[in-house]
Coordinates of C-alpha atoms in Angstrom, one line a residue:
X1 CA 84.8 98.6 87.4
X2 CA 83.2 101.1 89.7
X3 CA 83.9 104.5 88.2
X4 CA 81.3 107.2 87.7
X5 CA 81.6 110.5 86.0
X6 CA 79.5 113.7 86.3
X7 CA 80.9 116.5 84.2
X8 CA 84.5 117.0 85.3
X9 CA 84.0 115.0 88.4
X10 CA 85.0 111.3 88.7
X11 CA 84.4 108.8 91.5
X12 CA 86.6 105.6 91.8
X13 CA 86.3 102.7 94.2
X14 CA 89.8 101.3 94.4
X15 CA 91.8 98.7 96.2
X16 CA 95.6 98.7 96.6
X17 CA 98.2 96.3 98.0
X18 CA 101.2 97.0 100.1
X19 CA 103.9 94.4 99.6
X20 CA 106.9 94.8 101.9
X21 CA 110.0 92.6 101.7
X22 CA 113.2 93.4 103.7
X23 CA 112.3 97.1 104.1
X24 CA 111.4 97.4 100.4
X25 CA 108.1 98.3 98.9
X26 CA 106.7 97.3 95.5
X27 CA 105.4 100.2 93.4
X28 CA 104.5 100.6 89.7
X29 CA 104.3 103.2 87.1
X30 CA 102.9 103.5 83.5
X31 CA 103.7 105.6 80.5
X32 CA 100.1 107.0 80.7
X33 CA 100.5 107.9 84.4
X34 CA 104.1 108.8 85.0
X35 CA 104.1 108.7 88.8
X36 CA 104.4 105.8 91.3
X37 CA 101.5 104.0 92.8
X38 CA 100.8 100.9 94.8
X39 CA 99.6 98.0 92.8
X40 CA 95.9 97.6 92.7
X41 CA 92.8 98.5 90.7
X42 CA 89.1 99.1 90.8
X43 CA 86.4 97.0 92.4
X44 CA 83.6 95.5 90.3
X45 CA 79.9 95.9 91.1
X46 CA 79.0 93.4 93.8
X47 CA 82.7 92.6 94.6
X48 CA 84.0 93.0 98.1
X49 CA 87.3 94.9 98.5
X50 CA 89.2 91.8 99.7
X51 CA 88.0 89.8 96.7
X52 CA 89.0 92.7 94.4
X53 CA 92.5 93.0 95.7
X54 CA 93.2 89.2 95.3
X55 CA 91.7 89.3 91.8
X56 CA 93.7 92.4 90.8
X57 CA 97.0 90.8 92.0
X58 CA 96.1 87.6 90.1
X59 CA 95.5 89.7 86.9
X60 CA 98.5 92.0 87.3
X61 CA 101.1 89.8 88.9
X62 CA 99.8 86.3 88.1
X63 CA 100.1 85.3 91.8
X64 CA 97.9 84.2 94.6
X65 CA 98.4 86.7 97.5
X66 CA 97.7 86.4 101.2
X67 CA 95.9 89.2 102.8
X68 CA 97.6 90.0 106.1
X69 CA 95.3 92.9 107.2
X70 CA 93.5 96.0 106.1
X71 CA 95.7 99.1 106.7
X72 CA 93.7 102.1 105.6
X73 CA 90.3 103.2 104.3
X74 CA 91.0 106.4 102.4
X75 CA 88.8 109.1 101.0
X76 CA 91.2 110.6 98.5
X77 CA 90.5 113.9 96.7
X78 CA 92.8 115.1 93.8
X79 CA 92.9 116.6 90.4
X80 CA 94.3 114.6 87.5
X81 CA 93.9 114.7 83.7
X82 CA 91.3 117.5 83.8
X83 CA 89.1 115.7 86.4
X84 CA 88.3 116.3 90.0
X85 CA 88.6 112.8 91.6
X86 CA 86.8 111.5 94.7
X87 CA 88.3 108.1 95.3
X88 CA 87.4 105.6 98.0
X89 CA 90.2 103.2 98.5
X90 CA 91.0 100.2 100.7
X91 CA 94.7 99.5 101.2
X92 CA 95.7 96.0 102.3
X93 CA 99.0 94.6 103.6
X94 CA 99.7 91.6 101.3
X95 CA 102.3 88.9 101.1
X96 CA 103.5 86.8 98.2
X97 CA 104.3 83.1 98.4
X98 CA 107.9 82.7 99.8
X99 CA 109.0 81.0 96.6
X100 CA 107.6 83.8 94.4
X101 CA 110.2 84.9 91.8
X102 CA 108.9 88.5 92.0
X103 CA 110.5 88.8 95.4
X104 CA 113.9 88.4 93.7
X105 CA 113.5 90.7 90.7
X106 CA 114.3 94.4 91.4
X107 CA 112.2 95.4 88.3
X108 CA 109.7 93.7 86.1
X109 CA 106.8 94.4 83.8
X110 CA 103.2 93.1 83.6
X111 CA 100.3 93.8 81.3
X112 CA 96.9 94.9 82.5
X113 CA 94.1 95.6 80.0
X114 CA 96.6 96.5 77.3
X115 CA 98.6 98.8 79.6
X116 CA 102.2 98.0 80.5
X117 CA 102.9 98.3 84.2
X118 CA 106.5 98.8 85.2
X119 CA 107.1 97.4 88.7
X120 CA 110.1 98.2 91.0
X121 CA 111.1 97.4 94.5
X122 CA 112.1 100.6 96.4
X123 CA 113.8 101.0 99.8
X124 CA 111.4 102.7 102.2
X125 CA 114.2 105.3 102.6
X126 CA 113.7 106.3 99.0
X127 CA 110.0 107.2 99.2
X128 CA 110.6 110.9 99.9
X129 CA 112.5 111.3 96.5
X130 CA 109.7 109.7 94.5
X131 CA 106.6 111.2 92.9
X132 CA 104.3 108.8 94.8
X133 CA 100.5 109.2 95.1
X134 CA 98.6 109.5 97.3
X135 CA 101.3 111.6 99.0
X136 CA 100.4 110.4 102.5
X137 CA 102.0 107.1 101.6
X138 CA 105.5 108.7 101.9
X139 CA 105.1 108.9 105.6
X140 CA 102.5 106.4 106.5
X141 CA 104.2 103.4 104.8
X142 CA 107.0 103.9 107.4
X143 CA 104.6 103.2 110.3
X144 CA 101.9 100.7 109.3
X145 CA 98.9 100.6 111.6
X146 CA 98.0 97.5 113.5
X147 CA 94.3 98.2 113.0
X148 CA 92.6 99.9 110.0
X149 CA 92.8 103.7 110.0
X150 CA 90.3 106.0 108.2
X151 CA 92.1 108.8 106.3
X152 CA 90.7 111.8 104.5
X153 CA 93.4 112.9 102.1
X154 CA 93.7 115.8 99.6
X155 CA 96.4 115.9 97.0
X156 CA 95.6 119.3 95.4
X157 CA 96.9 118.3 92.0
X158 CA 98.7 115.3 90.7
X159 CA 101.7 117.0 89.2
X160 CA 101.8 115.4 85.8
X161 CA 98.8 115.8 83.7
X162 CA 97.8 113.5 80.9
X163 CA 96.4 115.3 77.8

């Protein structure tokens, strides 16, 4: 996975998927990072971002997804767990097969590299009440762009720190 550290600075190359179904969005949380995120992961060396998102969804959700379109290319800067992060992320609008059982489960769990991921479908109206990162998602998920947008975003500090 593409992560580099230099002192207290960390760089990540990440991909994330936006699943929308009947005005609901799929998010996940872990015990190690107790805030909500879009499903995704990190790219591997030599792996294109579209390949990475399909691989990550196969690993996490055990499904083949369809990429609808690229939504955002985000330079995200934040502090978390004693690190200053510089993250480059590609956010894709994805769809699941219409017969996918995950569309009918309000909550479910999955394993990823020994970490339990707790997934939940949320109404888009609930986003404001969630601790969701990056924070721009609370507003931008309500108005998905038709063409990719480049965003430079700064979350000063992810509120819950991991020791």
